[in-house]
Coordinates of C-alpha atoms and ligand atoms in Angstrom, one line a residue:
M292 CA 0.0 0.0 0.0
K293 CA 1.2 3.5 -0.7
Q294 CA 0.4 6.5 -2.8
S295 CA 2.6 9.5 -2.9
G296 CA 1.3 12.5 -1.1
K297 CA 3.9 14.9 -2.3
L298 CA 2.3 16.3 -5.4
M299 CA -1.1 16.1 -4.0
L300 CA -0.2 18.1 -0.9
L301 CA 0.3 21.1 -3.2
F302 CA -3.4 21.0 -4.0
L303 CA -4.9 20.3 -0.6
I304 CA -6.1 23.8 -0.1
G305 CA -9.9 23.3 0.2
M306 CA -11.8 24.4 -2.9
V307 CA -15.1 24.3 -4.7
F308 CA -17.4 21.5 -3.5
A309 CA -18.8 18.9 -5.9
E310 CA -21.9 17.0 -5.0
C311 CA -21.3 13.6 -3.5
K312 CA -23.6 10.6 -4.1
S313 CA -23.7 9.1 -0.7
N314 CA -25.4 5.8 -0.1
V315 CA -23.8 5.5 3.3
N316 CA -25.6 4.7 6.5
R317 CA -28.8 3.8 4.7
H318 CA -29.1 0.6 6.7
E319 CA -28.3 0.1 10.3
I320 CA -27.9 -3.6 10.1
R321 CA -27.1 -4.9 6.7
K322 CA -26.7 -8.5 5.7
I323 CA -23.6 -9.5 3.7
P324 CA -24.6 -11.8 0.8
E325 CA -23.1 -15.2 0.7
G326 CA -20.1 -15.8 -1.5
I327 CA -18.0 -12.8 -0.5
I328 CA -15.0 -14.0 1.5
F329 CA -13.1 -11.8 4.0
G330 CA -9.4 -11.5 4.8
T331 CA -6.5 -9.2 5.6
A332 CA -3.3 -8.5 3.8
T333 CA 0.4 -7.7 4.3
A334 CA 3.5 -7.7 2.1
A335 CA 6.8 -9.4 2.6
Y336 CA 9.1 -6.4 3.0
Q337 CA 6.6 -4.7 5.3
V338 CA 6.4 -7.5 7.8
E339 CA 9.0 -10.2 7.5
G340 CA 12.2 -8.7 8.8
A341 CA 15.1 -11.2 8.7
R342 CA 16.8 -9.1 6.1
D343 CA 19.8 -11.2 5.5
E344 CA 19.0 -14.3 7.5
D345 CA 19.2 -17.9 6.3
G346 CA 20.7 -17.1 2.9
K347 CA 18.3 -14.3 1.7
G348 CA 19.6 -12.1 -1.1
E349 CA 19.5 -8.3 -1.1
S350 CA 16.3 -6.7 -2.4
N351 CA 16.0 -3.1 -3.7
W352 CA 14.2 -2.2 -0.4
D353 CA 17.1 -3.6 1.7
H354 CA 19.4 -1.5 -0.5
F355 CA 17.3 1.6 -0.4
T356 CA 16.6 1.7 3.3
H357 CA 20.3 1.4 4.0
K358 CA 21.4 4.4 1.9
E359 CA 23.1 7.4 3.4
P360 CA 21.6 9.8 4.2
C361 CA 18.7 7.5 5.0
P362 CA 15.7 8.1 2.8
V363 CA 13.0 6.8 5.2
K364 CA 11.3 8.7 8.1
N365 CA 13.3 8.2 11.3
C366 CA 15.8 6.1 9.3
D367 CA 13.4 3.2 9.8
T368 CA 14.1 0.0 7.9
G369 CA 12.4 -3.4 7.3
D370 CA 15.3 -5.2 9.0
I371 CA 13.3 -6.0 12.1
A372 CA 15.1 -9.0 13.7
N373 CA 12.1 -11.0 15.0
D374 CA 9.1 -10.0 13.0
S375 CA 6.9 -12.3 10.9
Y376 CA 9.8 -14.4 9.7
H377 CA 10.0 -15.8 13.2
Q378 CA 6.5 -15.0 14.4
Y379 CA 4.4 -16.6 11.7
K380 CA 2.6 -18.8 14.3
R381 CA 1.4 -15.7 16.2
D382 CA 0.4 -14.2 12.8
V383 CA -1.8 -17.2 12.1
E384 CA -3.2 -17.0 15.7
M385 CA -4.3 -13.4 14.9
M386 CA -6.0 -14.6 11.7
R387 CA -7.8 -17.2 13.8
E388 CA -8.8 -14.7 16.4
L389 CA -10.3 -12.6 13.6
G390 CA -12.0 -15.6 11.9
L391 CA -10.5 -14.8 8.5
D392 CA -11.4 -16.8 5.4
F393 CA -8.1 -16.0 3.8
Y394 CA -4.9 -14.1 4.3
R395 CA -3.1 -12.3 1.5
F396 CA 0.7 -12.1 1.8
S397 CA 3.6 -11.8 -0.7
L398 CA 6.7 -13.8 -1.4
S399 CA 10.1 -12.2 -1.2
W400 CA 11.8 -13.0 -4.5
S401 CA 15.3 -12.6 -3.0
R402 CA 14.4 -14.9 -0.1
I403 CA 13.5 -17.7 -2.4
L404 CA 16.0 -17.0 -5.2
P405 CA 19.0 -15.2 -3.6
T406 CA 20.9 -14.8 -6.9
S407 CA 17.6 -13.4 -8.5
F408 CA 17.7 -16.4 -10.9
T409 CA 16.7 -20.0 -10.7
D410 CA 20.2 -21.4 -10.4
K411 CA 19.9 -21.5 -6.6
I412 CA 16.9 -22.1 -4.5
N413 CA 17.1 -21.0 -0.8
E414 CA 15.6 -24.0 1.1
K415 CA 15.3 -22.1 4.3
G416 CA 13.4 -19.3 2.7
V417 CA 11.1 -21.9 1.1
Q418 CA 10.7 -23.6 4.5
Y419 CA 9.4 -20.3 6.0
Y420 CA 6.7 -20.0 3.4
N421 CA 5.8 -23.7 3.7
N422 CA 5.5 -23.2 7.4
L423 CA 3.3 -20.2 7.0
I424 CA 1.1 -21.8 4.4
N425 CA 0.7 -25.1 6.2
E426 CA -0.1 -23.4 9.5
M427 CA -2.8 -21.3 7.8
L428 CA -4.3 -24.4 6.1
A429 CA -4.3 -26.3 9.3
Y430 CA -6.9 -23.8 10.5
N431 CA -8.7 -23.6 7.2
I432 CA -7.4 -20.1 6.3
Q433 CA -6.8 -19.9 2.5
P434 CA -3.5 -18.4 1.4
M435 CA -3.7 -15.7 -1.3
V436 CA -0.2 -15.1 -2.6
T437 CA 1.2 -12.1 -4.3
L438 CA 4.4 -12.9 -6.3
F439 CA 5.6 -9.4 -6.5
H440 CA 4.8 -6.7 -3.9
W441 CA 7.7 -4.3 -4.7
D442 CA 10.8 -5.9 -3.3
L443 CA 12.8 -6.6 -6.4
P444 CA 16.2 -8.4 -6.1
Q445 CA 18.8 -5.6 -6.1
K446 CA 20.8 -7.2 -8.9
L447 CA 17.8 -7.0 -11.2
Q448 CA 17.3 -3.4 -10.2
D449 CA 20.9 -2.7 -11.1
M450 CA 20.1 -4.1 -14.6
G451 CA 17.3 -1.7 -15.1
G452 CA 14.5 -3.5 -13.2
W453 CA 11.1 -3.0 -14.8
T454 CA 12.5 -0.9 -17.6
N455 CA 14.5 -3.9 -18.9
P456 CA 12.4 -6.0 -21.2
Y457 CA 14.3 -9.1 -20.1
I458 CA 12.4 -8.8 -16.8
V459 CA 9.6 -10.7 -18.6
D460 CA 11.8 -13.8 -18.5
W461 CA 13.2 -13.2 -15.0
F462 CA 9.7 -12.8 -13.6
T463 CA 8.2 -15.7 -15.4
D464 CA 11.1 -18.0 -14.3
Y465 CA 10.7 -16.9 -10.7
A466 CA 6.9 -17.4 -10.9
R467 CA 7.3 -20.9 -12.2
V468 CA 9.5 -21.8 -9.2
A469 CA 6.8 -20.4 -6.9
F470 CA 4.0 -22.4 -8.6
E471 CA 6.1 -25.5 -8.4
L472 CA 6.9 -25.0 -4.7
F473 CA 3.6 -23.8 -3.4
G474 CA 0.9 -24.3 -6.0
D475 CA -0.2 -27.6 -4.7
R476 CA -1.7 -25.6 -1.7
V477 CA -2.1 -22.1 -3.0
K478 CA -5.2 -21.6 -5.1
Y479 CA -5.2 -17.8 -5.3
W480 CA -2.3 -16.1 -7.1
F481 CA -1.6 -12.4 -7.7
T482 CA 1.2 -11.6 -10.1
I483 CA 2.0 -8.0 -9.4
N484 CA 0.7 -5.6 -6.8
E485 CA 0.0 -2.0 -7.8
P486 CA 1.8 -1.4 -11.1
R487 CA 1.0 2.3 -10.9
E488 CA 2.9 2.7 -7.7
I489 CA 5.9 0.7 -8.9
C490 CA 6.1 2.5 -12.2
Y491 CA 5.1 6.0 -11.4
E492 CA 6.4 6.3 -7.8
G493 CA 9.6 4.4 -8.5
Y494 CA 10.6 5.1 -12.1
G495 CA 8.7 8.3 -12.7
A496 CA 9.1 9.9 -9.3
T497 CA 11.3 9.5 -6.2
S498 CA 9.1 8.1 -3.5
V499 CA 10.1 4.4 -3.8
P500 CA 13.2 2.7 -5.2
P501 CA 14.8 3.0 -7.8
T502 CA 13.7 6.7 -7.4
L503 CA 14.6 7.3 -11.0
N504 CA 12.6 10.5 -11.5
I505 CA 12.3 10.0 -15.2
S506 CA 8.6 10.9 -15.5
G507 CA 6.7 10.6 -18.7
Y508 CA 9.3 8.0 -20.0
A509 CA 10.6 5.4 -17.6
D510 CA 7.2 5.0 -16.0
Y511 CA 5.7 4.1 -19.4
L512 CA 8.5 1.6 -20.2
C513 CA 7.8 0.0 -16.8
A514 CA 4.1 -0.1 -17.5
K515 CA 4.7 -2.1 -20.7
N516 CA 7.1 -4.5 -19.2
I517 CA 4.9 -5.2 -16.2
L518 CA 2.0 -5.9 -18.4
V519 CA 3.9 -8.3 -20.6
A520 CA 5.6 -10.0 -17.6
H521 CA 2.2 -10.4 -15.9
A522 CA 0.5 -11.8 -19.1
N523 CA 3.4 -14.2 -19.9
T524 CA 3.2 -15.5 -16.3
Y525 CA -0.6 -15.8 -16.5
H526 CA -0.4 -18.0 -19.7
M527 CA 2.5 -20.0 -18.3
Y528 CA 0.3 -20.9 -15.2
K529 CA -2.6 -21.8 -17.4
K530 CA -0.5 -24.0 -19.7
E531 CA 1.8 -25.7 -17.2
F532 CA -0.1 -25.7 -13.9
Q533 CA -3.8 -25.0 -14.3
Q534 CA -4.8 -28.6 -14.9
S535 CA -2.9 -30.0 -11.9
Q536 CA -3.3 -27.1 -9.5
A537 CA -6.7 -25.7 -10.4
G538 CA -6.0 -22.2 -9.0
T539 CA -7.0 -18.8 -10.0
I540 CA -4.6 -16.1 -11.1
G541 CA -4.8 -12.3 -11.7
I542 CA -3.4 -8.9 -11.0
A543 CA -4.0 -6.3 -8.3
L544 CA -4.3 -2.7 -9.6
S545 CA -4.4 0.4 -7.5
V546 CA -7.7 2.1 -8.4
I547 CA -7.9 5.7 -7.3
W548 CA -11.2 7.4 -7.9
Y549 CA -11.0 10.8 -9.7
E550 CA -14.2 12.8 -9.4
P551 CA -14.7 15.9 -11.7
E552 CA -14.9 19.1 -9.8
S553 CA -17.9 20.1 -12.0
E554 CA -19.5 18.9 -15.2
E555 CA -17.0 20.9 -17.1
Y556 CA -14.3 18.4 -16.0
I557 CA -15.9 15.1 -16.7
E558 CA -13.4 14.5 -19.5
A559 CA -10.5 15.6 -17.3
A560 CA -11.5 13.1 -14.6
E561 CA -11.8 10.3 -17.2
D562 CA -8.4 11.1 -18.6
A563 CA -6.9 10.9 -15.1
R564 CA -8.5 7.5 -14.5
Q565 CA -7.2 6.2 -17.9
F566 CA -3.7 7.4 -17.2
S567 CA -3.6 6.3 -13.6
W568 CA -5.1 2.8 -13.9
G569 CA -6.8 2.4 -17.3
I570 CA -3.2 2.1 -18.7
Y571 CA -3.1 -1.3 -16.9
A572 CA -6.7 -2.2 -16.9
N573 CA -7.6 -1.5 -20.5
P574 CA -4.9 -3.8 -22.0
I575 CA -6.1 -6.7 -19.8
F576 CA -9.8 -6.2 -19.3
S577 CA -11.2 -4.3 -22.3
K578 CA -12.5 -6.0 -25.4
T579 CA -10.1 -4.3 -27.7
G580 CA -7.0 -4.6 -25.5
D581 CA -4.0 -2.2 -25.8
F582 CA -3.3 1.0 -23.9
P583 CA -6.4 3.3 -23.8
E584 CA -6.8 5.5 -26.9
I585 CA -6.7 8.7 -25.0
V586 CA -3.4 7.7 -23.4
K587 CA -1.8 6.7 -26.7
D588 CA -3.1 9.8 -28.5
R589 CA -2.2 12.3 -25.8
V590 CA 1.4 11.0 -25.2
A591 CA 2.0 10.8 -29.0
D592 CA 0.8 14.3 -29.6
K593 CA 2.7 15.8 -26.7
S594 CA 5.9 13.9 -27.6
L595 CA 5.9 15.2 -31.2
A596 CA 5.2 18.8 -30.0
Q597 CA 8.0 18.4 -27.5
G598 CA 10.5 17.4 -30.3
F599 CA 10.7 13.7 -29.6
S600 CA 11.1 11.5 -32.7
R601 CA 8.5 9.0 -31.4
S602 CA 6.0 8.7 -28.7
R603 CA 7.3 8.4 -25.2
L604 CA 4.7 5.7 -24.6
P605 CA 6.1 2.4 -26.0
E606 CA 3.9 0.5 -28.4
L607 CA 2.3 -2.8 -27.7
S608 CA 2.7 -5.0 -30.8
P609 CA -0.3 -6.9 -32.1
D610 CA 1.1 -10.1 -30.5
E611 CA 1.6 -8.3 -27.2
V612 CA -1.9 -6.9 -27.3
D613 CA -3.2 -10.4 -27.8
L614 CA -1.0 -11.9 -25.1
I615 CA -2.2 -9.3 -22.5
K616 CA -5.9 -9.2 -23.4
G617 CA -7.9 -11.3 -21.0
S618 CA -4.9 -12.3 -19.0
S619 CA -6.5 -12.2 -15.6
D620 CA -9.2 -14.4 -14.0
F621 CA -10.4 -11.5 -12.0
F622 CA -9.9 -7.7 -11.4
G623 CA -7.9 -7.2 -8.2
I624 CA -8.6 -3.8 -6.7
N625 CA -6.5 -2.0 -4.1
H626 CA -8.6 1.1 -3.2
Y627 CA -8.0 3.7 -0.6
T628 CA -9.2 7.2 -1.6
T629 CA -10.6 9.8 -4.0
Y630 CA -9.4 13.0 -5.6
I631 CA -11.3 15.9 -7.1
I632 CA -9.9 17.0 -10.5
Y633 CA -10.1 20.0 -12.7
R634 CA -8.3 21.0 -15.9
N635 CA -5.5 23.5 -15.8
S636 CA -3.8 23.9 -19.2
S637 CA -1.1 26.2 -17.9
S638 CA 0.8 23.3 -16.6
I639 CA 2.5 23.4 -13.2
F640 CA 4.2 20.1 -13.8
P641 CA 7.6 19.6 -15.4
T642 CA 7.7 18.8 -19.2
P643 CA 7.7 16.0 -20.1
S644 CA 6.1 14.2 -17.2
F645 CA 3.3 11.8 -16.4
Y646 CA 1.2 14.6 -14.8
D647 CA 1.9 17.0 -17.6
D648 CA 0.5 14.3 -19.9
I649 CA -2.7 14.1 -17.8
G650 CA -2.9 17.9 -17.9
S651 CA -5.1 18.3 -14.8
V652 CA -4.8 19.3 -11.2
F653 CA -6.3 17.3 -8.3
Y654 CA -6.9 17.8 -4.6
Q655 CA -8.8 16.4 -1.7
K656 CA -11.4 18.3 0.4
E657 CA -10.5 19.4 3.8
T658 CA -14.0 18.3 5.0
W659 CA -13.2 14.7 4.2
E660 CA -12.0 12.7 7.3
A661 CA -8.2 12.6 7.2
A662 CA -6.0 9.5 8.0
A663 CA -2.5 9.7 9.3
S664 CA -1.2 9.4 5.7
L665 CA -1.3 12.7 3.9
W666 CA -2.8 11.2 0.7
L667 CA -5.6 9.3 2.4
K668 CA -9.0 10.7 3.2
A669 CA -12.3 8.7 3.7
V670 CA -14.6 9.0 0.7
P671 CA -16.8 5.9 0.6
W672 CA -18.9 7.0 -2.4
G673 CA -15.6 7.2 -4.4
F674 CA -15.2 3.4 -3.8
Y675 CA -18.8 2.9 -4.9
N676 CA -18.1 4.9 -8.1
A677 CA -14.9 3.0 -8.8
L678 CA -16.6 -0.3 -8.5
T679 CA -19.5 0.9 -10.7
K680 CA -17.0 2.1 -13.3
I681 CA -15.2 -1.3 -13.4
R682 CA -18.5 -3.1 -13.7
T683 CA -19.8 -1.0 -16.6
E684 CA -16.5 -0.5 -18.4
Y685 CA -15.1 -4.0 -18.3
D686 CA -18.2 -6.1 -18.6
N687 CA -18.6 -6.9 -15.0
P688 CA -15.5 -9.0 -14.3
P689 CA -15.2 -11.0 -11.0
V690 CA -13.7 -8.5 -8.5
Y691 CA -11.4 -9.2 -5.6
I692 CA -11.0 -6.3 -3.3
T693 CA -7.3 -6.9 -2.5
E694 CA -6.6 -3.9 -0.2
N695 CA -8.7 -1.3 1.5
G696 CA -7.8 0.5 4.8
F697 CA -7.1 3.6 6.8
S698 CA -4.1 4.8 8.8
T699 CA -3.8 6.3 12.3
R700 CA -0.8 7.3 14.4
G701 CA -1.4 4.4 16.8
G702 CA -3.5 3.6 19.8
L703 CA -5.9 0.8 20.5
V704 CA -9.2 2.8 20.2
D705 CA -9.3 3.5 16.5
D706 CA -12.9 4.7 15.9
S707 CA -11.8 6.5 12.7
R708 CA -10.6 3.2 11.2
I709 CA -13.8 1.4 12.3
K710 CA -15.9 4.1 10.6
Y711 CA -13.9 3.8 7.5
Y712 CA -14.2 0.1 7.3
R713 CA -18.0 0.2 7.9
N714 CA -18.6 2.9 5.4
Y715 CA -16.4 1.3 2.7
I716 CA -17.9 -2.2 3.1
N717 CA -21.3 -0.6 3.0
A718 CA -20.4 1.2 -0.3
M719 CA -19.1 -2.2 -1.6
L720 CA -22.5 -3.8 -0.7
D721 CA -24.2 -1.0 -2.6
A722 CA -22.2 -2.0 -5.7
V723 CA -23.1 -5.6 -5.1
E724 CA -26.8 -4.8 -5.0
D725 CA -26.3 -3.0 -8.4
G726 CA -24.8 -6.2 -9.8
S727 CA -21.1 -6.0 -9.3
D728 CA -19.5 -9.4 -9.1
I729 CA -17.5 -9.0 -5.9
R730 CA -15.9 -12.1 -4.5
S731 CA -13.6 -11.0 -1.7
Y732 CA -12.8 -8.1 0.6
T733 CA -9.3 -7.6 2.1
A734 CA -8.6 -5.2 5.0
W735 CA -5.1 -3.6 4.8
S736 CA -3.7 -4.6 7.2
L737 CA -3.6 -7.5 9.6
M738 CA -1.0 -5.6 11.7
D739 CA 1.0 -2.4 11.7
N740 CA 4.0 -2.6 9.4
F741 CA 6.7 -0.8 7.6
E742 CA 4.9 1.8 5.7
W743 CA 7.5 2.3 3.0
T744 CA 9.1 5.8 3.2
E745 CA 6.9 6.7 6.1
G746 CA 8.6 4.0 8.2
Y747 CA 6.6 3.0 11.3
T748 CA 4.9 6.3 11.7
E749 CA 1.6 5.4 9.9
C750 CA -0.3 2.5 11.4
F751 CA -2.8 0.5 9.2
G752 CA -3.1 -2.5 11.5
L753 CA -6.1 -4.2 13.0
Y754 CA -3.4 -5.3 15.4
E755 CA -1.0 -2.8 17.0
V756 CA 2.6 -3.9 17.0
N757 CA 4.8 -2.7 19.8
Y758 CA 8.1 -1.8 18.2
N759 CA 9.7 -1.1 21.5
D760 CA 9.2 -4.6 22.7
P761 CA 11.9 -6.9 21.4
S762 CA 9.4 -9.6 20.7
R763 CA 7.2 -7.2 18.7
T764 CA 4.0 -8.0 20.7
R765 CA 0.8 -7.6 18.8
T766 CA -2.4 -6.4 20.5
A767 CA -5.9 -6.3 18.9
R768 CA -7.3 -2.8 18.3
K769 CA -10.9 -2.0 18.7
S770 CA -11.2 -2.3 14.9
A771 CA -10.1 -6.0 15.2
Y772 CA -13.1 -6.7 17.4
V773 CA -15.4 -5.0 15.0
Y774 CA -14.0 -6.6 11.9
K775 CA -14.2 -10.0 13.6
E776 CA -17.9 -9.3 14.4
I777 CA -18.6 -8.4 10.8
L778 CA -17.1 -11.7 9.7
R779 CA -18.8 -13.8 12.3
A780 CA -22.3 -12.3 11.9
R781 CA -21.8 -11.7 8.1
Q782 CA -23.5 -8.4 8.6
L783 CA -22.7 -4.7 9.1
D784 CA -24.1 -3.4 12.4
F785 CA -23.3 0.3 12.6
H786 CA -24.1 0.3 16.3
Y787 CA -22.1 -2.7 17.5
E788 CA -19.7 -1.7 20.3
P789 CA -17.2 -4.3 21.4
D790 CA -15.9 -4.6 24.9
I791 CA -12.2 -4.3 24.4
T792 CA -11.4 -5.1 28.0
V793 CA -12.2 -8.7 27.2
P794 CA -9.2 -10.3 25.4
I795 CA -10.0 -11.3 21.8
T796 CA -10.1 -15.1 21.5
I797 CA -10.2 -17.8 19.0
D798 CA -13.7 -19.1 18.3
D799 CA -14.6 -22.7 17.7
G800 CA -13.9 -23.9 14.3
H801 CA -10.8 -21.7 13.9
Ligands
LIG1429 C1 13.0 15.4 -10.5 O1 13.1 15.9 -11.8 C2 12.6 17.2 -12.0 C3 12.7 17.6 -13.4 O2 12.0 16.8 -14.2 C4 13.4 18.1 -11.1 O3 12.8 19.4 -11.1 C5 13.3 17.7 -9.6 O4 14.1 18.4 -8.8 C6 13.8 16.2 -9.5 N1 13.5 15.7 -8.2 C7 14.5 15.1 -7.5 C8 14.1 14.7 -6.1 O5 15.6 14.8 -7.9
LIG1430 C1 -3.1 26.9 -13.1 O1 -1.7 26.9 -13.3 C2 -1.1 28.1 -13.2 C3 0.4 27.9 -13.6 O2 1.1 27.2 -12.7 C4 -1.3 28.7 -11.9 O3 -0.6 29.9 -11.8 C5 -2.7 28.8 -11.5 O4 -2.9 29.2 -10.2 C6 -3.5 27.5 -11.8 N1 -4.9 27.7 -11.6 C7 -5.6 27.0 -10.7 C8 -7.1 27.3 -10.7 O5 -5.1 26.2 -10.0
LIG1431 C1 13.2 -11.4 19.5 O1 14.5 -11.0 19.6 C2 14.9 -10.6 20.8 C3 16.4 -10.1 20.7 O2 16.6 -9.4 19.5 C4 14.8 -11.7 21.8 O3 15.2 -11.2 23.1 C5 13.4 -12.2 21.8 O4 13.3 -13.4 22.6 C6 12.9 -12.6 20.4 N1 11.6 -13.0 20.5 C7 11.0 -13.9 19.7 C8 9.6 -14.1 19.9 O5 11.7 -14.5 18.9

């Protein structure tokens, strides 16, 4: 999880007010239809620790967090000596306390393949994931596994990372090893988590490694290679593993909702959606495939006007369009927040750049409830609008909500998080009533964790982690009790108040 707040901060000054279509709080107790499964999520670098233990190779995040001067708030790192790598049993205990149907976590490529390649498999790293998966399955909690949640082996980063087209082979080879090792037990696979954040924040901007800051160019190369690597892996799974393993596989996109400030900006908002996530969704989920027309045309026109000999957006060949089209069994959505957008042609962004290509300015309203993260405000109707858009634009694909959550600065009584979860799940149920084919909901996150460049200052956990305690004790927050009750009763009760003086326990059957 992570979306840069830096640019957006510029535009936080409260402005004109657009009408919101709020469906929230319509029902006091609302049944959750059968067939939607509930879980929580984490990512390897954010929780595992054990940075160079047991033969693990160096990842780009290991490398980045140890740079001088340190690039992360408070010089925090994900090194943490005894975090989830050692505490997986406690992690599974928390999942049982919550009564989860599934848990979504990611594999660390460099823990499994320390050289980045398949010449050497790190048995101890494999053992850790086997332990975690087997412990979960012993209690009937389904593993949902993300192959890539941002921690690229540093060696591959040195070779250009996601801008090098050979990453298609590197990623496919790594994925095959993961399917061979774990696919007998893992039935839900995600190839890549949040391409927008990887490409834009890492290659176009400076908020995550490799902090290239080559916007309007490297971010587009990254987008193409991610799409091809994802699709190649998808087809490899279908061809080599589907028959024996019978799992489902897809991608998780970060879907930000952009709402026009007024009717005048309907097109501007649509542009922003197409640039921000349509660039990944259209090639995979649309009938025609390929990058969205508006993105192709805009970048081509601007590139020519700027004196480039060709478009800064790489082409997808007809074969690549075919390879990518339809290459996901479901639409995985990480959704957190909404922005208001309006057009401003006198660009305030560098030229060329991704945001200059979009040609609009966006901001969040000060009246929206703010999280600890600067970029995150609670706008449940934006979630409803995003789900509606995905249903209508891509022919109602099966949807897995792969992340959704709210950050605080800590503390066990987290009423703002509870309100966020209730209102967002309520908005999701509105979309379900309208016909959206939603199969799962995932709360980010099971526990507090390393929030990328914000270090440990922003807490997304249903469980609080005490970072001052050497054994990293985890304590259920009020939101954990509420989430548990939603899952147990399969209903949203806006008035349910848990007694948090009573320790959270594991119910029968878990
Ligand atoms: C990123 O590049 C822009 C020019 O496109 C420059 O103005 C800016 O200072 C750079 N940022 C960093 C952190 O290097
Ligand atoms: C539009 O961009 C120009 C140039 O940076 C800036 O001076 C102006 O304030 C912007 N207008 C609005 C409404 O934000
Ligand atoms: C965590 O590590 C500390 C020392 O770093 C040790 O004292 C403690 O026992 C460890 N706890 C667990 C649960 O491994």
